[in-house]
Amino acid sequence: MIFTETKLKGAFIIDVKRLEDERGFFGRAWCKREFEQHGLNANAVQANVSYNKVKGTIRGMHYQVAPFAETKTIRCTSGAIYDVIIDIRPDSPTYKQWIGVELTEDSFRMLYVPEGFAHGFITLKDHTSVHYVVTEFYTPGAEGGIRFDDPAFNIEWPIKPSVVSEKDLAHPGYREITLTK
Protein backbone atom coordinates (compact mmCIF):
# COMPACT_ATOMS: atom_id res chain seq x y z
CA MET A 1 0.00 0.00 0.00
CA ILE A 2 1.09 3.55 -0.65
CA PHE A 3 0.38 5.99 2.22
CA THR A 4 0.34 9.72 1.47
CA GLU A 5 -0.27 12.10 4.36
CA THR A 6 -2.64 14.94 3.53
CA LYS A 7 -2.30 18.54 4.68
CA LEU A 8 -4.47 17.53 7.68
CA LYS A 9 -2.27 16.03 10.37
CA GLY A 10 -2.85 12.28 10.70
CA ALA A 11 -5.16 11.92 7.66
CA PHE A 12 -3.86 9.76 4.81
CA ILE A 13 -4.77 8.87 1.25
CA ILE A 14 -4.02 5.19 0.74
CA ASP A 15 -3.47 3.77 -2.73
CA VAL A 16 -3.29 0.10 -3.59
CA LYS A 17 0.17 -0.91 -4.81
CA ARG A 18 -0.75 -2.92 -7.88
CA LEU A 19 1.02 -6.05 -9.08
CA GLU A 20 -0.24 -6.16 -12.65
CA ASP A 21 -0.24 -8.80 -15.36
CA GLU A 22 -2.46 -9.90 -18.25
CA ARG A 23 -5.25 -10.90 -15.84
CA GLY A 24 -5.48 -7.48 -14.19
CA PHE A 25 -3.83 -6.72 -10.87
CA PHE A 26 -3.48 -7.89 -7.30
CA GLY A 27 -2.99 -5.53 -4.39
CA ARG A 28 -3.32 -5.33 -0.65
CA ALA A 29 -6.25 -3.21 0.60
CA TRP A 30 -5.64 -3.82 4.31
CA CYS A 31 -2.60 -4.74 6.37
CA LYS A 32 -2.50 -4.23 10.12
CA ARG A 33 1.31 -4.20 10.09
CA GLU A 34 1.55 -1.52 7.39
CA PHE A 35 -1.03 0.68 9.16
CA GLU A 36 0.91 0.38 12.42
CA GLN A 37 4.22 1.17 10.66
CA HIS A 38 2.66 4.50 9.64
CA GLY A 39 1.43 5.16 13.19
CA LEU A 40 -2.20 4.55 12.24
CA ASN A 41 -4.88 2.85 14.30
CA ALA A 42 -5.31 -0.64 12.82
CA ASN A 43 -7.72 -2.04 15.41
CA ALA A 44 -10.74 -2.43 13.15
CA VAL A 45 -13.85 -3.67 14.95
CA GLN A 46 -16.61 -3.06 12.41
CA ALA A 47 -17.17 -2.70 8.66
CA ASN A 48 -20.09 -0.75 7.24
CA VAL A 49 -21.60 -0.27 3.79
CA SER A 50 -23.49 2.76 2.53
CA TYR A 51 -25.55 2.36 -0.65
CA ASN A 52 -26.79 5.54 -2.30
CA LYS A 53 -29.41 5.48 -5.06
CA VAL A 54 -29.03 8.99 -6.45
CA LYS A 55 -26.19 11.23 -7.64
CA GLY A 56 -25.90 14.25 -5.35
CA THR A 57 -26.73 12.40 -2.13
CA ILE A 58 -25.03 13.99 0.89
CA ARG A 59 -24.13 11.98 3.98
CA GLY A 60 -22.45 13.95 6.73
CA MET A 61 -20.73 15.57 8.41
CA HIS A 62 -20.56 12.83 11.09
CA TYR A 63 -18.28 12.02 14.03
CA GLN A 64 -18.27 10.17 17.36
CA VAL A 65 -16.96 11.81 20.54
CA ALA A 66 -14.49 10.41 23.09
CA PRO A 67 -14.34 7.91 24.59
CA PHE A 68 -16.09 6.42 21.53
CA ALA A 69 -14.22 8.41 18.86
CA GLU A 70 -13.34 6.30 15.84
CA THR A 71 -10.96 6.23 12.95
CA LYS A 72 -12.38 5.32 9.56
CA THR A 73 -10.88 3.95 6.39
CA ILE A 74 -13.21 4.68 3.49
CA ARG A 75 -13.30 3.22 -0.03
CA CYS A 76 -15.85 3.65 -2.80
CA THR A 77 -16.70 0.17 -4.13
CA SER A 78 -19.11 1.24 -6.90
CA GLY A 79 -19.75 4.62 -8.44
CA ALA A 80 -17.89 7.70 -7.16
CA ILE A 81 -17.89 10.09 -4.22
CA TYR A 82 -16.31 13.34 -3.19
CA ASP A 83 -15.22 12.50 0.36
CA VAL A 84 -14.72 15.38 2.82
CA ILE A 85 -13.11 15.47 6.25
CA ILE A 86 -12.83 18.35 8.72
CA ASP A 87 -10.29 18.46 11.54
CA ILE A 88 -12.35 19.31 14.64
CA ARG A 89 -9.55 18.68 17.18
CA PRO A 90 -9.20 22.02 19.03
CA ASP A 91 -5.51 21.38 19.84
CA SER A 92 -4.56 20.42 16.26
CA PRO A 93 -2.40 22.65 14.03
CA THR A 94 -4.95 21.97 11.24
CA TYR A 95 -8.03 22.68 13.40
CA LYS A 96 -11.13 23.63 11.36
CA GLN A 97 -9.40 22.88 8.04
CA TRP A 98 -10.97 20.48 5.53
CA ILE A 99 -9.99 18.49 2.48
CA GLY A 100 -11.97 16.71 -0.21
CA VAL A 101 -10.80 13.61 -2.07
CA GLU A 102 -12.49 11.92 -5.00
CA LEU A 103 -12.84 8.18 -4.42
CA THR A 104 -14.03 5.98 -7.28
CA GLU A 105 -14.60 2.30 -7.89
CA ASP A 106 -11.81 2.34 -10.51
CA SER A 107 -9.14 4.05 -8.41
CA PHE A 108 -9.31 1.67 -5.42
CA ARG A 109 -8.10 4.70 -3.44
CA MET A 110 -8.95 4.93 0.26
CA LEU A 111 -9.06 7.74 2.80
CA TYR A 112 -7.88 7.21 6.38
CA VAL A 113 -9.74 9.51 8.78
CA PRO A 114 -8.29 9.83 12.30
CA GLU A 115 -10.25 10.33 15.51
CA GLY A 116 -11.40 13.90 15.97
CA PHE A 117 -12.53 14.47 12.40
CA ALA A 118 -15.99 15.02 10.97
CA HIS A 119 -16.61 12.99 7.81
CA GLY A 120 -19.09 13.14 4.97
CA PHE A 121 -19.44 12.71 1.23
CA ILE A 122 -21.53 13.52 -1.81
CA THR A 123 -22.21 10.91 -4.47
CA LEU A 124 -21.00 11.77 -7.96
CA LYS A 125 -22.92 8.94 -9.66
CA ASP A 126 -26.18 7.08 -9.19
CA HIS A 127 -25.95 3.69 -7.44
CA THR A 128 -22.83 4.41 -5.43
CA SER A 129 -21.61 2.15 -2.62
CA VAL A 130 -19.09 3.07 0.07
CA HIS A 131 -17.27 0.66 2.40
CA TYR A 132 -16.03 1.83 5.83
CA VAL A 133 -13.75 0.03 8.25
CA VAL A 134 -13.97 1.62 11.71
CA THR A 135 -12.04 1.24 14.97
CA GLU A 136 -14.92 1.74 17.39
CA PHE A 137 -18.36 0.24 17.63
CA TYR A 138 -21.23 2.56 16.81
CA THR A 139 -22.42 4.00 20.10
CA PRO A 140 -25.83 5.70 20.16
CA GLY A 141 -25.57 8.95 22.05
CA ALA A 142 -21.88 9.41 21.15
CA GLU A 143 -22.51 10.44 17.57
CA GLY A 144 -22.56 14.00 16.40
CA GLY A 145 -22.89 15.96 13.22
CA ILE A 146 -22.18 19.32 11.65
CA ARG A 147 -24.20 20.74 8.77
CA PHE A 148 -22.62 19.97 5.40
CA ASP A 149 -23.09 23.61 4.37
CA ASP A 150 -21.83 25.25 7.57
CA PRO A 151 -20.28 28.64 6.70
CA ALA A 152 -17.61 28.06 9.38
CA PHE A 153 -15.91 25.73 6.85
CA ASN A 154 -17.17 26.82 3.40
CA ILE A 155 -16.81 23.33 1.94
CA GLU A 156 -16.69 23.48 -1.84
CA TRP A 157 -18.89 20.57 -2.92
CA PRO A 158 -18.29 19.75 -6.61
CA ILE A 159 -22.00 19.37 -7.40
CA LYS A 160 -25.25 20.62 -5.91
CA PRO A 161 -26.81 18.24 -3.36
CA SER A 162 -30.01 16.53 -4.48
CA VAL A 163 -30.75 14.33 -1.44
CA VAL A 164 -30.01 15.18 2.20
CA SER A 165 -31.63 13.30 5.08
CA GLU A 166 -33.75 15.13 7.65
CA LYS A 167 -31.24 14.03 10.29
CA ASP A 168 -28.31 15.59 8.39
CA LEU A 169 -30.30 18.78 7.75
CA ALA A 170 -30.96 19.02 11.49
CA HIS A 171 -27.26 19.01 12.44
CA PRO A 172 -26.27 22.23 14.20
CA GLY A 173 -23.70 24.70 13.02
CA TYR A 174 -20.16 24.22 14.29
CA ARG A 175 -20.43 26.95 16.92
CA GLU A 176 -23.33 25.05 18.51
CA ILE A 177 -21.73 21.59 18.89
CA THR A 178 -20.17 19.99 21.93
CA LEU A 179 -17.16 17.75 21.27
CA THR A 180 -17.47 15.77 24.50
CA LYS A 181 -20.33 13.81 26.03
JSON list of C-alpha atoms in Angstrom, two decimals:
[
{"chain": "A", "resi": 1, "resn": "MET", "atom": "CA", "xyz": [0.00, 0.00, 0.00]},
{"chain": "A", "resi": 2, "resn": "ILE", "atom": "CA", "xyz": [1.09, 3.55, -0.65]},
{"chain": "A", "resi": 3, "resn": "PHE", "atom": "CA", "xyz": [0.38, 5.99, 2.22]},
{"chain": "A", "resi": 4, "resn": "THR", "atom": "CA", "xyz": [0.34, 9.72, 1.47]},
{"chain": "A", "resi": 5, "resn": "GLU", "atom": "CA", "xyz": [-0.27, 12.10, 4.36]},
{"chain": "A", "resi": 6, "resn": "THR", "atom": "CA", "xyz": [-2.64, 14.94, 3.53]},
{"chain": "A", "resi": 7, "resn": "LYS", "atom": "CA", "xyz": [-2.30, 18.54, 4.68]},
{"chain": "A", "resi": 8, "resn": "LEU", "atom": "CA", "xyz": [-4.47, 17.53, 7.68]},
{"chain": "A", "resi": 9, "resn": "LYS", "atom": "CA", "xyz": [-2.27, 16.03, 10.37]},
{"chain": "A", "resi": 10, "resn": "GLY", "atom": "CA", "xyz": [-2.85, 12.28, 10.70]},
{"chain": "A", "resi": 11, "resn": "ALA", "atom": "CA", "xyz": [-5.16, 11.92, 7.66]},
{"chain": "A", "resi": 12, "resn": "PHE", "atom": "CA", "xyz": [-3.86, 9.76, 4.81]},
{"chain": "A", "resi": 13, "resn": "ILE", "atom": "CA", "xyz": [-4.77, 8.87, 1.25]},
{"chain": "A", "resi": 14, "resn": "ILE", "atom": "CA", "xyz": [-4.02, 5.19, 0.74]},
{"chain": "A", "resi": 15, "resn": "ASP", "atom": "CA", "xyz": [-3.47, 3.77, -2.73]},
{"chain": "A", "resi": 16, "resn": "VAL", "atom": "CA", "xyz": [-3.29, 0.10, -3.59]},
{"chain": "A", "resi": 17, "resn": "LYS", "atom": "CA", "xyz": [0.17, -0.91, -4.81]},
{"chain": "A", "resi": 18, "resn": "ARG", "atom": "CA", "xyz": [-0.75, -2.92, -7.88]},
{"chain": "A", "resi": 19, "resn": "LEU", "atom": "CA", "xyz": [1.02, -6.05, -9.08]},
{"chain": "A", "resi": 20, "resn": "GLU", "atom": "CA", "xyz": [-0.24, -6.16, -12.65]},
{"chain": "A", "resi": 21, "resn": "ASP", "atom": "CA", "xyz": [-0.24, -8.80, -15.36]},
{"chain": "A", "resi": 22, "resn": "GLU", "atom": "CA", "xyz": [-2.46, -9.90, -18.25]},
{"chain": "A", "resi": 23, "resn": "ARG", "atom": "CA", "xyz": [-5.25, -10.90, -15.84]},
{"chain": "A", "resi": 24, "resn": "GLY", "atom": "CA", "xyz": [-5.48, -7.48, -14.19]},
{"chain": "A", "resi": 25, "resn": "PHE", "atom": "CA", "xyz": [-3.83, -6.72, -10.87]},
{"chain": "A", "resi": 26, "resn": "PHE", "atom": "CA", "xyz": [-3.48, -7.89, -7.30]},
{"chain": "A", "resi": 27, "resn": "GLY", "atom": "CA", "xyz": [-2.99, -5.53, -4.39]},
{"chain": "A", "resi": 28, "resn": "ARG", "atom": "CA", "xyz": [-3.32, -5.33, -0.65]},
{"chain": "A", "resi": 29, "resn": "ALA", "atom": "CA", "xyz": [-6.25, -3.21, 0.60]},
{"chain": "A", "resi": 30, "resn": "TRP", "atom": "CA", "xyz": [-5.64, -3.82, 4.31]},
{"chain": "A", "resi": 31, "resn": "CYS", "atom": "CA", "xyz": [-2.60, -4.74, 6.37]},
{"chain": "A", "resi": 32, "resn": "LYS", "atom": "CA", "xyz": [-2.50, -4.23, 10.12]},
{"chain": "A", "resi": 33, "resn": "ARG", "atom": "CA", "xyz": [1.31, -4.20, 10.09]},
{"chain": "A", "resi": 34, "resn": "GLU", "atom": "CA", "xyz": [1.55, -1.52, 7.39]},
{"chain": "A", "resi": 35, "resn": "PHE", "atom": "CA", "xyz": [-1.03, 0.68, 9.16]},
{"chain": "A", "resi": 36, "resn": "GLU", "atom": "CA", "xyz": [0.91, 0.38, 12.42]},
{"chain": "A", "resi": 37, "resn": "GLN", "atom": "CA", "xyz": [4.22, 1.17, 10.66]},
{"chain": "A", "resi": 38, "resn": "HIS", "atom": "CA", "xyz": [2.66, 4.50, 9.64]},
{"chain": "A", "resi": 39, "resn": "GLY", "atom": "CA", "xyz": [1.43, 5.16, 13.19]},
{"chain": "A", "resi": 40, "resn": "LEU", "atom": "CA", "xyz": [-2.20, 4.55, 12.24]},
{"chain": "A", "resi": 41, "resn": "ASN", "atom": "CA", "xyz": [-4.88, 2.85, 14.30]},
{"chain": "A", "resi": 42, "resn": "ALA", "atom": "CA", "xyz": [-5.31, -0.64, 12.82]},
{"chain": "A", "resi": 43, "resn": "ASN", "atom": "CA", "xyz": [-7.72, -2.04, 15.41]},
{"chain": "A", "resi": 44, "resn": "ALA", "atom": "CA", "xyz": [-10.74, -2.43, 13.15]},
{"chain": "A", "resi": 45, "resn": "VAL", "atom": "CA", "xyz": [-13.85, -3.67, 14.95]},
{"chain": "A", "resi": 46, "resn": "GLN", "atom": "CA", "xyz": [-16.61, -3.06, 12.41]},
{"chain": "A", "resi": 47, "resn": "ALA", "atom": "CA", "xyz": [-17.17, -2.70, 8.66]},
{"chain": "A", "resi": 48, "resn": "ASN", "atom": "CA", "xyz": [-20.09, -0.75, 7.24]},
{"chain": "A", "resi": 49, "resn": "VAL", "atom": "CA", "xyz": [-21.60, -0.27, 3.79]},
{"chain": "A", "resi": 50, "resn": "SER", "atom": "CA", "xyz": [-23.49, 2.76, 2.53]},
{"chain": "A", "resi": 51, "resn": "TYR", "atom": "CA", "xyz": [-25.55, 2.36, -0.65]},
{"chain": "A", "resi": 52, "resn": "ASN", "atom": "CA", "xyz": [-26.79, 5.54, -2.30]},
{"chain": "A", "resi": 53, "resn": "LYS", "atom": "CA", "xyz": [-29.41, 5.48, -5.06]},
{"chain": "A", "resi": 54, "resn": "VAL", "atom": "CA", "xyz": [-29.03, 8.99, -6.45]},
{"chain": "A", "resi": 55, "resn": "LYS", "atom": "CA", "xyz": [-26.19, 11.23, -7.64]},
{"chain": "A", "resi": 56, "resn": "GLY", "atom": "CA", "xyz": [-25.90, 14.25, -5.35]},
{"chain": "A", "resi": 57, "resn": "THR", "atom": "CA", "xyz": [-26.73, 12.40, -2.13]},
{"chain": "A", "resi": 58, "resn": "ILE", "atom": "CA", "xyz": [-25.03, 13.99, 0.89]},
{"chain": "A", "resi": 59, "resn": "ARG", "atom": "CA", "xyz": [-24.13, 11.98, 3.98]},
{"chain": "A", "resi": 60, "resn": "GLY", "atom": "CA", "xyz": [-22.45, 13.95, 6.73]},
{"chain": "A", "resi": 61, "resn": "MET", "atom": "CA", "xyz": [-20.73, 15.57, 8.41]},
{"chain": "A", "resi": 62, "resn": "HIS", "atom": "CA", "xyz": [-20.56, 12.83, 11.09]},
{"chain": "A", "resi": 63, "resn": "TYR", "atom": "CA", "xyz": [-18.28, 12.02, 14.03]},
{"chain": "A", "resi": 64, "resn": "GLN", "atom": "CA", "xyz": [-18.27, 10.17, 17.36]},
{"chain": "A", "resi": 65, "resn": "VAL", "atom": "CA", "xyz": [-16.96, 11.81, 20.54]},
{"chain": "A", "resi": 66, "resn": "ALA", "atom": "CA", "xyz": [-14.49, 10.41, 23.09]},
{"chain": "A", "resi": 67, "resn": "PRO", "atom": "CA", "xyz": [-14.34, 7.91, 24.59]},
{"chain": "A", "resi": 68, "resn": "PHE", "atom": "CA", "xyz": [-16.09, 6.42, 21.53]},
{"chain": "A", "resi": 69, "resn": "ALA", "atom": "CA", "xyz": [-14.22, 8.41, 18.86]},
{"chain": "A", "resi": 70, "resn": "GLU", "atom": "CA", "xyz": [-13.34, 6.30, 15.84]},
{"chain": "A", "resi": 71, "resn": "THR", "atom": "CA", "xyz": [-10.96, 6.23, 12.95]},
{"chain": "A", "resi": 72, "resn": "LYS", "atom": "CA", "xyz": [-12.38, 5.32, 9.56]},
{"chain": "A", "resi": 73, "resn": "THR", "atom": "CA", "xyz": [-10.88, 3.95, 6.39]},
{"chain": "A", "resi": 74, "resn": "ILE", "atom": "CA", "xyz": [-13.21, 4.68, 3.49]},
{"chain": "A", "resi": 75, "resn": "ARG", "atom": "CA", "xyz": [-13.30, 3.22, -0.03]},
{"chain": "A", "resi": 76, "resn": "CYS", "atom": "CA", "xyz": [-15.85, 3.65, -2.80]},
{"chain": "A", "resi": 77, "resn": "THR", "atom": "CA", "xyz": [-16.70, 0.17, -4.13]},
{"chain": "A", "resi": 78, "resn": "SER", "atom": "CA", "xyz": [-19.11, 1.24, -6.90]},
{"chain": "A", "resi": 79, "resn": "GLY", "atom": "CA", "xyz": [-19.75, 4.62, -8.44]},
{"chain": "A", "resi": 80, "resn": "ALA", "atom": "CA", "xyz": [-17.89, 7.70, -7.16]},
{"chain": "A", "resi": 81, "resn": "ILE", "atom": "CA", "xyz": [-17.89, 10.09, -4.22]},
{"chain": "A", "resi": 82, "resn": "TYR", "atom": "CA", "xyz": [-16.31, 13.34, -3.19]},
{"chain": "A", "resi": 83, "resn": "ASP", "atom": "CA", "xyz": [-15.22, 12.50, 0.36]},
{"chain": "A", "resi": 84, "resn": "VAL", "atom": "CA", "xyz": [-14.72, 15.38, 2.82]},
{"chain": "A", "resi": 85, "resn": "ILE", "atom": "CA", "xyz": [-13.11, 15.47, 6.25]},
{"chain": "A", "resi": 86, "resn": "ILE", "atom": "CA", "xyz": [-12.83, 18.35, 8.72]},
{"chain": "A", "resi": 87, "resn": "ASP", "atom": "CA", "xyz": [-10.29, 18.46, 11.54]},
{"chain": "A", "resi": 88, "resn": "ILE", "atom": "CA", "xyz": [-12.35, 19.31, 14.64]},
{"chain": "A", "resi": 89, "resn": "ARG", "atom": "CA", "xyz": [-9.55, 18.68, 17.18]},
{"chain": "A", "resi": 90, "resn": "PRO", "atom": "CA", "xyz": [-9.20, 22.02, 19.03]},
{"chain": "A", "resi": 91, "resn": "ASP", "atom": "CA", "xyz": [-5.51, 21.38, 19.84]},
{"chain": "A", "resi": 92, "resn": "SER", "atom": "CA", "xyz": [-4.56, 20.42, 16.26]},
{"chain": "A", "resi": 93, "resn": "PRO", "atom": "CA", "xyz": [-2.40, 22.65, 14.03]},
{"chain": "A", "resi": 94, "resn": "THR", "atom": "CA", "xyz": [-4.95, 21.97, 11.24]},
{"chain": "A", "resi": 95, "resn": "TYR", "atom": "CA", "xyz": [-8.03, 22.68, 13.40]},
{"chain": "A", "resi": 96, "resn": "LYS", "atom": "CA", "xyz": [-11.13, 23.63, 11.36]},
{"chain": "A", "resi": 97, "resn": "GLN", "atom": "CA", "xyz": [-9.40, 22.88, 8.04]},
{"chain": "A", "resi": 98, "resn": "TRP", "atom": "CA", "xyz": [-10.97, 20.48, 5.53]},
{"chain": "A", "resi": 99, "resn": "ILE", "atom": "CA", "xyz": [-9.99, 18.49, 2.48]},
{"chain": "A", "resi": 100, "resn": "GLY", "atom": "CA", "xyz": [-11.97, 16.71, -0.21]},
{"chain": "A", "resi": 101, "resn": "VAL", "atom": "CA", "xyz": [-10.80, 13.61, -2.07]},
{"chain": "A", "resi": 102, "resn": "GLU", "atom": "CA", "xyz": [-12.49, 11.92, -5.00]},
{"chain": "A", "resi": 103, "resn": "LEU", "atom": "CA", "xyz": [-12.84, 8.18, -4.42]},
{"chain": "A", "resi": 104, "resn": "THR", "atom": "CA", "xyz": [-14.03, 5.98, -7.28]},
{"chain": "A", "resi": 105, "resn": "GLU", "atom": "CA", "xyz": [-14.60, 2.30, -7.89]},
{"chain": "A", "resi": 106, "resn": "ASP", "atom": "CA", "xyz": [-11.81, 2.34, -10.51]},
{"chain": "A", "resi": 107, "resn": "SER", "atom": "CA", "xyz": [-9.14, 4.05, -8.41]},
{"chain": "A", "resi": 108, "resn": "PHE", "atom": "CA", "xyz": [-9.31, 1.67, -5.42]},
{"chain": "A", "resi": 109, "resn": "ARG", "atom": "CA", "xyz": [-8.10, 4.70, -3.44]},
{"chain": "A", "resi": 110, "resn": "MET", "atom": "CA", "xyz": [-8.95, 4.93, 0.26]},
{"chain": "A", "resi": 111, "resn": "LEU", "atom": "CA", "xyz": [-9.06, 7.74, 2.80]},
{"chain": "A", "resi": 112, "resn": "TYR", "atom": "CA", "xyz": [-7.88, 7.21, 6.38]},
{"chain": "A", "resi": 113, "resn": "VAL", "atom": "CA", "xyz": [-9.74, 9.51, 8.78]},
{"chain": "A", "resi": 114, "resn": "PRO", "atom": "CA", "xyz": [-8.29, 9.83, 12.30]},
{"chain": "A", "resi": 115, "resn": "GLU", "atom": "CA", "xyz": [-10.25, 10.33, 15.51]},
{"chain": "A", "resi": 116, "resn": "GLY", "atom": "CA", "xyz": [-11.40, 13.90, 15.97]},
{"chain": "A", "resi": 117, "resn": "PHE", "atom": "CA", "xyz": [-12.53, 14.47, 12.40]},
{"chain": "A", "resi": 118, "resn": "ALA", "atom": "CA", "xyz": [-15.99, 15.02, 10.97]},
{"chain": "A", "resi": 119, "resn": "HIS", "atom": "CA", "xyz": [-16.61, 12.99, 7.81]},
{"chain": "A", "resi": 120, "resn": "GLY", "atom": "CA", "xyz": [-19.09, 13.14, 4.97]},
{"chain": "A", "resi": 121, "resn": "PHE", "atom": "CA", "xyz": [-19.44, 12.71, 1.23]},
{"chain": "A", "resi": 122, "resn": "ILE", "atom": "CA", "xyz": [-21.53, 13.52, -1.81]},
{"chain": "A", "resi": 123, "resn": "THR", "atom": "CA", "xyz": [-22.21, 10.91, -4.47]},
{"chain": "A", "resi": 124, "resn": "LEU", "atom": "CA", "xyz": [-21.00, 11.77, -7.96]},
{"chain": "A", "resi": 125, "resn": "LYS", "atom": "CA", "xyz": [-22.92, 8.94, -9.66]},
{"chain": "A", "resi": 126, "resn": "ASP", "atom": "CA", "xyz": [-26.18, 7.08, -9.19]},
{"chain": "A", "resi": 127, "resn": "HIS", "atom": "CA", "xyz": [-25.95, 3.69, -7.44]},
{"chain": "A", "resi": 128, "resn": "THR", "atom": "CA", "xyz": [-22.83, 4.41, -5.43]},
{"chain": "A", "resi": 129, "resn": "SER", "atom": "CA", "xyz": [-21.61, 2.15, -2.62]},
{"chain": "A", "resi": 130, "resn": "VAL", "atom": "CA", "xyz": [-19.09, 3.07, 0.07]},
{"chain": "A", "resi": 131, "resn": "HIS", "atom": "CA", "xyz": [-17.27, 0.66, 2.40]},
{"chain": "A", "resi": 132, "resn": "TYR", "atom": "CA", "xyz": [-16.03, 1.83, 5.83]},
{"chain": "A", "resi": 133, "resn": "VAL", "atom": "CA", "xyz": [-13.75, 0.03, 8.25]},
{"chain": "A", "resi": 134, "resn": "VAL", "atom": "CA", "xyz": [-13.97, 1.62, 11.71]},
{"chain": "A", "resi": 135, "resn": "THR", "atom": "CA", "xyz": [-12.04, 1.24, 14.97]},
{"chain": "A", "resi": 136, "resn": "GLU", "atom": "CA", "xyz": [-14.92, 1.74, 17.39]},
{"chain": "A", "resi": 137, "resn": "PHE", "atom": "CA", "xyz": [-18.36, 0.24, 17.63]},
{"chain": "A", "resi": 138, "resn": "TYR", "atom": "CA", "xyz": [-21.23, 2.56, 16.81]},
{"chain": "A", "resi": 139, "resn": "THR", "atom": "CA", "xyz": [-22.42, 4.00, 20.10]},
{"chain": "A", "resi": 140, "resn": "PRO", "atom": "CA", "xyz": [-25.83, 5.70, 20.16]},
{"chain": "A", "resi": 141, "resn": "GLY", "atom": "CA", "xyz": [-25.57, 8.95, 22.05]},
{"chain": "A", "resi": 142, "resn": "ALA", "atom": "CA", "xyz": [-21.88, 9.41, 21.15]},
{"chain": "A", "resi": 143, "resn": "GLU", "atom": "CA", "xyz": [-22.51, 10.44, 17.57]},
{"chain": "A", "resi": 144, "resn": "GLY", "atom": "CA", "xyz": [-22.56, 14.00, 16.40]},
{"chain": "A", "resi": 145, "resn": "GLY", "atom": "CA", "xyz": [-22.89, 15.96, 13.22]},
{"chain": "A", "resi": 146, "resn": "ILE", "atom": "CA", "xyz": [-22.18, 19.32, 11.65]},
{"chain": "A", "resi": 147, "resn": "ARG", "atom": "CA", "xyz": [-24.20, 20.74, 8.77]},
{"chain": "A", "resi": 148, "resn": "PHE", "atom": "CA", "xyz": [-22.62, 19.97, 5.40]},
{"chain": "A", "resi": 149, "resn": "ASP", "atom": "CA", "xyz": [-23.09, 23.61, 4.37]},
{"chain": "A", "resi": 150, "resn": "ASP", "atom": "CA", "xyz": [-21.83, 25.25, 7.57]},
{"chain": "A", "resi": 151, "resn": "PRO", "atom": "CA", "xyz": [-20.28, 28.64, 6.70]},
{"chain": "A", "resi": 152, "resn": "ALA", "atom": "CA", "xyz": [-17.61, 28.06, 9.38]},
{"chain": "A", "resi": 153, "resn": "PHE", "atom": "CA", "xyz": [-15.91, 25.73, 6.85]},
{"chain": "A", "resi": 154, "resn": "ASN", "atom": "CA", "xyz": [-17.17, 26.82, 3.40]},
{"chain": "A", "resi": 155, "resn": "ILE", "atom": "CA", "xyz": [-16.81, 23.33, 1.94]},
{"chain": "A", "resi": 156, "resn": "GLU", "atom": "CA", "xyz": [-16.69, 23.48, -1.84]},
{"chain": "A", "resi": 157, "resn": "TRP", "atom": "CA", "xyz": [-18.89, 20.57, -2.92]},
{"chain": "A", "resi": 158, "resn": "PRO", "atom": "CA", "xyz": [-18.29, 19.75, -6.61]},
{"chain": "A", "resi": 159, "resn": "ILE", "atom": "CA", "xyz": [-22.00, 19.37, -7.40]},
{"chain": "A", "resi": 160, "resn": "LYS", "atom": "CA", "xyz": [-25.25, 20.62, -5.91]},
{"chain": "A", "resi": 161, "resn": "PRO", "atom": "CA", "xyz": [-26.81, 18.24, -3.36]},
{"chain": "A", "resi": 162, "resn": "SER", "atom": "CA", "xyz": [-30.01, 16.53, -4.48]},
{"chain": "A", "resi": 163, "resn": "VAL", "atom": "CA", "xyz": [-30.75, 14.33, -1.44]},
{"chain": "A", "resi": 164, "resn": "VAL", "atom": "CA", "xyz": [-30.01, 15.18, 2.20]},
{"chain": "A", "resi": 165, "resn": "SER", "atom": "CA", "xyz": [-31.63, 13.30, 5.08]},
{"chain": "A", "resi": 166, "resn": "GLU", "atom": "CA", "xyz": [-33.75, 15.13, 7.65]},
{"chain": "A", "resi": 167, "resn": "LYS", "atom": "CA", "xyz": [-31.24, 14.03, 10.29]},
{"chain": "A", "resi": 168, "resn": "ASP", "atom": "CA", "xyz": [-28.31, 15.59, 8.39]},
{"chain": "A", "resi": 169, "resn": "LEU", "atom": "CA", "xyz": [-30.30, 18.78, 7.75]},
{"chain": "A", "resi": 170, "resn": "ALA", "atom": "CA", "xyz": [-30.96, 19.02, 11.49]},
{"chain": "A", "resi": 171, "resn": "HIS", "atom": "CA", "xyz": [-27.26, 19.01, 12.44]},
{"chain": "A", "resi": 172, "resn": "PRO", "atom": "CA", "xyz": [-26.27, 22.23, 14.20]},
{"chain": "A", "resi": 173, "resn": "GLY", "atom": "CA", "xyz": [-23.70, 24.70, 13.02]},
{"chain": "A", "resi": 174, "resn": "TYR", "atom": "CA", "xyz": [-20.16, 24.22, 14.29]},
{"chain": "A", "resi": 175, "resn": "ARG", "atom": "CA", "xyz": [-20.43, 26.95, 16.92]},
{"chain": "A", "resi": 176, "resn": "GLU", "atom": "CA", "xyz": [-23.33, 25.05, 18.51]},
{"chain": "A", "resi": 177, "resn": "ILE", "atom": "CA", "xyz": [-21.73, 21.59, 18.89]},
{"chain": "A", "resi": 178, "resn": "THR", "atom": "CA", "xyz": [-20.17, 19.99, 21.93]},
{"chain": "A", "resi": 179, "resn": "LEU", "atom": "CA", "xyz": [-17.16, 17.75, 21.27]},
{"chain": "A", "resi": 180, "resn": "THR", "atom": "CA", "xyz": [-17.47, 15.77, 24.50]},
{"chain": "A", "resi": 181, "resn": "LYS", "atom": "CA", "xyz": [-20.33, 13.81, 26.03]}
]
